[in-house]
Coordinates of C-alpha atoms in Angstrom, one line a residue:
X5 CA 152.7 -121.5 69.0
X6 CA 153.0 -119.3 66.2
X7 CA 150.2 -116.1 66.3
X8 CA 148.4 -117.5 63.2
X9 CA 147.7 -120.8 64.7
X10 CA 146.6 -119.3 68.0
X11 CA 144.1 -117.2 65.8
X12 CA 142.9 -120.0 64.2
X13 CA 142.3 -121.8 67.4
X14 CA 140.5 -118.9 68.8
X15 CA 138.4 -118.3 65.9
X16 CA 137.4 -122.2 65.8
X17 CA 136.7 -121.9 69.1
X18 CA 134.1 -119.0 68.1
X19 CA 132.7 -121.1 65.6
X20 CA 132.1 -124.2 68.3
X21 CA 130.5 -122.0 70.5
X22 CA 128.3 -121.0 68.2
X23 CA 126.9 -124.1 67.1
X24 CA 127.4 -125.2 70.3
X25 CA 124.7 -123.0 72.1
X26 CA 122.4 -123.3 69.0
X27 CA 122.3 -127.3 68.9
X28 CA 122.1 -127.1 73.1
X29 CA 119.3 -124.8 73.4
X30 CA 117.2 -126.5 71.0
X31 CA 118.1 -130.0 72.7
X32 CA 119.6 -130.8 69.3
X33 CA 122.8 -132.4 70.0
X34 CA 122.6 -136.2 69.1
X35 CA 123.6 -138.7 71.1
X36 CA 126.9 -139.8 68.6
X37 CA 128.4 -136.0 68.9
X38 CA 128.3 -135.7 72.5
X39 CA 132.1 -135.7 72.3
X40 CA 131.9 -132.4 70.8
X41 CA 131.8 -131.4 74.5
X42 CA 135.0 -132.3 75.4
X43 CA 136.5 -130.8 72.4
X44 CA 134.4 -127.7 73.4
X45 CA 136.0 -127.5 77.0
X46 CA 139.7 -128.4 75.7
X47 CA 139.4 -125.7 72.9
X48 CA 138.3 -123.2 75.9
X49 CA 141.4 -124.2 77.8
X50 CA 143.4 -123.8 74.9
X51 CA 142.7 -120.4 74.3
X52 CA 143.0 -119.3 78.0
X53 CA 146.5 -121.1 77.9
X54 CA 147.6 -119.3 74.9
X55 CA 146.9 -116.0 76.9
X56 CA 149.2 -117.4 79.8
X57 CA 152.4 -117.9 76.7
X58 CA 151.9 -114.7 75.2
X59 CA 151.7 -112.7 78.2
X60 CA 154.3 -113.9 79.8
X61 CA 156.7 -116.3 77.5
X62 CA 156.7 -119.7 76.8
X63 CA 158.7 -121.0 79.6
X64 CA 156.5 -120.1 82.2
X65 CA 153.2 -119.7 80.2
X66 CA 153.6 -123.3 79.4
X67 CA 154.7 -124.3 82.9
X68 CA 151.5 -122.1 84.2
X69 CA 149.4 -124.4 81.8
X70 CA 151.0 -127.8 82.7
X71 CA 150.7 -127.2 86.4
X72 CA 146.9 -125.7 86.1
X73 CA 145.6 -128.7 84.2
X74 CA 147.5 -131.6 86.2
X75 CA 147.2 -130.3 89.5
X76 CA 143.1 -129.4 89.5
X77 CA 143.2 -132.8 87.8
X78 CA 144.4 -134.0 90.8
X79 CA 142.2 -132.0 92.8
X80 CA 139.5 -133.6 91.3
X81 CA 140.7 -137.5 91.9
X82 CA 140.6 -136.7 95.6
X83 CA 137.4 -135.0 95.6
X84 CA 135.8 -138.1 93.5
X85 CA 137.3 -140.7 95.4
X86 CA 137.4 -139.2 98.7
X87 CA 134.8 -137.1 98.7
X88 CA 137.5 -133.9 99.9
X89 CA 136.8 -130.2 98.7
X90 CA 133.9 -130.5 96.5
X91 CA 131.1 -133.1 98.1
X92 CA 130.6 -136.5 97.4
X93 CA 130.1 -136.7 93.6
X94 CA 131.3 -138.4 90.7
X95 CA 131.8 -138.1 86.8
X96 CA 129.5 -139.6 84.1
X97 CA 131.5 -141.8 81.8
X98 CA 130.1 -140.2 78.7
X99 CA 131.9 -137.0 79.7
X100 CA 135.5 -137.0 77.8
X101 CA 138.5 -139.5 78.5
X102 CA 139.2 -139.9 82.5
X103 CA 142.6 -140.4 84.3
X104 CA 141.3 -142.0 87.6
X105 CA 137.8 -141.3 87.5
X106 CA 138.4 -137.5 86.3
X107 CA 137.7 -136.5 82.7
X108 CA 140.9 -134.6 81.2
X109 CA 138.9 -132.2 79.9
X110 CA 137.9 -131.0 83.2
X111 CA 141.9 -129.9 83.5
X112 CA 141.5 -128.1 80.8
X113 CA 137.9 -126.5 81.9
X114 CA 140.5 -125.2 85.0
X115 CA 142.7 -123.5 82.9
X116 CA 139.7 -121.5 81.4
X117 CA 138.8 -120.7 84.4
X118 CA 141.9 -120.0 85.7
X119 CA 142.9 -117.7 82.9
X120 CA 139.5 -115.5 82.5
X121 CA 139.6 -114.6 85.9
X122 CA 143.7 -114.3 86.2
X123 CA 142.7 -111.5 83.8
X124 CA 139.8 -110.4 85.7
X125 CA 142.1 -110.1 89.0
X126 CA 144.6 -108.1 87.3
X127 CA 142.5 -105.5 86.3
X128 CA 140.5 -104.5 88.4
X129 CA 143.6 -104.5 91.2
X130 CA 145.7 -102.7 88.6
X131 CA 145.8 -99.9 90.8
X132 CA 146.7 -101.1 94.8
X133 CA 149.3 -100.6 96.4
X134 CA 151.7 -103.8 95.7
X135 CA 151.4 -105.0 99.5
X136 CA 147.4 -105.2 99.0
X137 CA 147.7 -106.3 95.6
X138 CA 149.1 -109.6 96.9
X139 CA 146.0 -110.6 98.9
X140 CA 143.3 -108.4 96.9
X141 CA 144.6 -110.2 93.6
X142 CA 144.0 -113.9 94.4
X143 CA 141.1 -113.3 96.5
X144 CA 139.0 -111.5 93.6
X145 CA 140.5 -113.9 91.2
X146 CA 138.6 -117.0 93.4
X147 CA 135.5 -114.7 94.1
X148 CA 135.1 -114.6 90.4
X149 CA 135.8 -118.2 89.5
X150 CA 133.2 -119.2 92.1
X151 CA 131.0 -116.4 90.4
X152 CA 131.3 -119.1 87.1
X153 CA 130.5 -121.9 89.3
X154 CA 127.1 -120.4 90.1
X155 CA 126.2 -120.9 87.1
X156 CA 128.4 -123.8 85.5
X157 CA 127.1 -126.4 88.3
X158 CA 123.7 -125.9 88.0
X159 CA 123.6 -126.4 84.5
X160 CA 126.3 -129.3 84.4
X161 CA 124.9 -131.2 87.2
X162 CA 120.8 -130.8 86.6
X163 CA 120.5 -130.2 82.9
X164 CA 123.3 -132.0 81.1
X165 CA 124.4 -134.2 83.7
X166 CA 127.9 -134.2 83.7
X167 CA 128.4 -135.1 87.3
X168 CA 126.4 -136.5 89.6
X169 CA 126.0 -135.4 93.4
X170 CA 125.8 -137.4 96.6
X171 CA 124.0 -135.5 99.3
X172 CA 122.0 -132.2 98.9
X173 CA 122.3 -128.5 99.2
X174 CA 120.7 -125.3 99.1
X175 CA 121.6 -124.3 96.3
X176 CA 120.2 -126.4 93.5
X177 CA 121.2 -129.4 95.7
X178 CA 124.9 -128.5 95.2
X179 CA 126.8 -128.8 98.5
X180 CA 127.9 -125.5 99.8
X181 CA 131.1 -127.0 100.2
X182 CA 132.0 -127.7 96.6
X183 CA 131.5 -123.6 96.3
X184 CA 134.4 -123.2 99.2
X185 CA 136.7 -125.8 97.3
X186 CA 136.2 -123.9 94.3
X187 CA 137.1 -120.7 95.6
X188 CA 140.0 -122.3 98.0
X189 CA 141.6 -124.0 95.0
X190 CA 141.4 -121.2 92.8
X191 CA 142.3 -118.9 95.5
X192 CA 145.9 -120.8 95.7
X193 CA 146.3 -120.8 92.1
X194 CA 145.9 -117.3 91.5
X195 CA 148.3 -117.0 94.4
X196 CA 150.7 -119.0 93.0
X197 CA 150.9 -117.7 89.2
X198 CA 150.6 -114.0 91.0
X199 CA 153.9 -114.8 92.6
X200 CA 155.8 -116.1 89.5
X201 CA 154.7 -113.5 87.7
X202 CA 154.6 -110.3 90.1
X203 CA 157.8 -109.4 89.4
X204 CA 158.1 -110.2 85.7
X205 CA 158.5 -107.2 83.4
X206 CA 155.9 -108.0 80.5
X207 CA 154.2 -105.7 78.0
X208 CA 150.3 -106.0 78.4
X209 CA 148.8 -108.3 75.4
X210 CA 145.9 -106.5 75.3
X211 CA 144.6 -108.2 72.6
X212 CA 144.6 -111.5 74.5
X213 CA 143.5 -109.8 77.9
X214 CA 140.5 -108.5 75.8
X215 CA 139.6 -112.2 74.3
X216 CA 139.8 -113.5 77.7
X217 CA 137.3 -111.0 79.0
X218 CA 135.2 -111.9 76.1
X219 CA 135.5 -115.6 76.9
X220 CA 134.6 -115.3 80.6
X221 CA 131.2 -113.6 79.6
X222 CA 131.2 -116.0 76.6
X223 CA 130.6 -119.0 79.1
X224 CA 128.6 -117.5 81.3
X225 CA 126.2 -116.1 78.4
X226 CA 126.4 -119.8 77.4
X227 CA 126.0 -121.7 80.8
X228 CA 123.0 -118.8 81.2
X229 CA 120.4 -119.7 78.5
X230 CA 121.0 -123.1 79.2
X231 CA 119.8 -122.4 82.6
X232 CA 116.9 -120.1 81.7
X233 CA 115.8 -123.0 78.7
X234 CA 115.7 -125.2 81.8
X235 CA 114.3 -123.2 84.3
X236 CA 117.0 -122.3 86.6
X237 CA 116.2 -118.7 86.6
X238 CA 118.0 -118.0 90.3
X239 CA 121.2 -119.3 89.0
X240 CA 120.3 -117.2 85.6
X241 CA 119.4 -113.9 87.7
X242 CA 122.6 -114.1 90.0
X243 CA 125.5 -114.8 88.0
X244 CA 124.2 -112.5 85.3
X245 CA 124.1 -109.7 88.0
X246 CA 127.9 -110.5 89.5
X247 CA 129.7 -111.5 87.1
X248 CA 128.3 -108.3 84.9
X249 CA 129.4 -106.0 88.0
X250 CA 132.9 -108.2 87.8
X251 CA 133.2 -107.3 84.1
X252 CA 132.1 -103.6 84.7
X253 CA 134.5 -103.0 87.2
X254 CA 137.2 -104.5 85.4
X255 CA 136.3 -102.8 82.6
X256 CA 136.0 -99.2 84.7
X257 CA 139.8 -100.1 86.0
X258 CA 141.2 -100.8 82.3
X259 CA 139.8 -97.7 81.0
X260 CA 142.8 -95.6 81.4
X261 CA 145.2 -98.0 79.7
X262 CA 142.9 -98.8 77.0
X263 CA 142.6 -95.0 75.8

């Protein structure tokens, strides 16, 4: 993709955002654009996968995208139809296009994830050694994906109703064990895409690593009002608190190669 087209899919991504928090605050989404979800999610996706082809090439930014969105995809089909990783739950149809029970934009929902806290990881371990760097990467990479979740599944699950749950938990009636297969999935991920591209000499995209950044919090800012509209104030208080010591950290890490 060329850099003016990834622009202009960034910047229409602002713009859905936007409108987006506006019309779901104030409960004003009708029923006929509810597909402007999906389109939300897959333009989220989009604009951590451009990240992935500018910092490190085409070849294996694209083959980093491919296997994020297909293999959490297939993640998912387990967990919905065998009840593995996440907890007994499944999809509501309204939600985007499914392969096998699985909305494809929930791939793409991955890659943002993936992405925003591949960035995360990076910074704030800039400065291991290499053989802690290989552990300390994917782990804070999954602690701050799961971070998200805190968030995202309250919202998605009670006040939206994106998925449905089978079973209780503590936390908002989540199962504590779709918070382990979020970190363990995303924990091998960042594993994986740290090993292809450990040893890859790359000039930091700052640019892109700063949009990232900006879309992690942009989600969670998001996912946050929601949550405090609705009541969810634990979930509000929380992942405000982390995920702002996450971004400060990252933030206190970068400060040297951003001067």
């Amino acid at each position: 993709m060329s850099a003016s087209i990834d622009t202009f899919i960034y910047r229409l991504f602002l713009f859905w955002y936007v409108i987006g928090v506006i019309l779901l605050t104030f409960d004003l989404l009708p029923p006929f654009l509810e597909w402007a979800n999906a389109v939300f999610l897959i333009l989220a996706g989009t604009v951590g996968g451009i990240y992935f082809i500018r910092q490190y090439g085409p070849s294996l930014g694209w083959g980093i995208n491919s296997f994020v969105v297909v293999f959490t995809i297939f993640v998912e089909w387990i967990g919905v139809r065998f009840g593995l990783f996440f907890g007994h739950y499944y999809y509501n149809p309204d939600f985007g296009v499914s392969l096998f029970g699985v909305p494809i934009t929930i791939g793409f929902a991955w890659l943002m994830v993936i992405a925003t806290t591949h960035v995360l990881a990076k910074g704030i371990t800039l400065h291991l050694p290499a053989v802690v760097r290989w552990f300390a990467f994917p782990l804070v990479g999954a602690f701050a994906a799961v971070v998200m979740d805190l968030i995202l599944d309250p919202v998605a699950y009670l006040v939206k109703g994106y998925w449905i749950w089978h079973g209780e938990g503590l936390y908002y009636g989540i199962p504590f064990s779709n918070f382990i297969g979020w970190f363990i999935l995303a924990f091998f991920l960042h594993l994986l895409i740290y090993f292809l591209v450990s040893n890859k000499e790359v000039e930091i995209d700052l640019y892109w690593e700063k949009q990232l950044v900006i879309l992690y919090a942009l989600m969670i800012l998001m996912f946050t009002i929601l949550a405090i509209t609705a009541g969810l104030w634990l979930a509000a208080f929380l992942t405000v608190s982390v995920a702002g010591g996450l971004i400060g950290l990252y933030i206190s890490c970068k400060r040297r190669v951003w001067r």
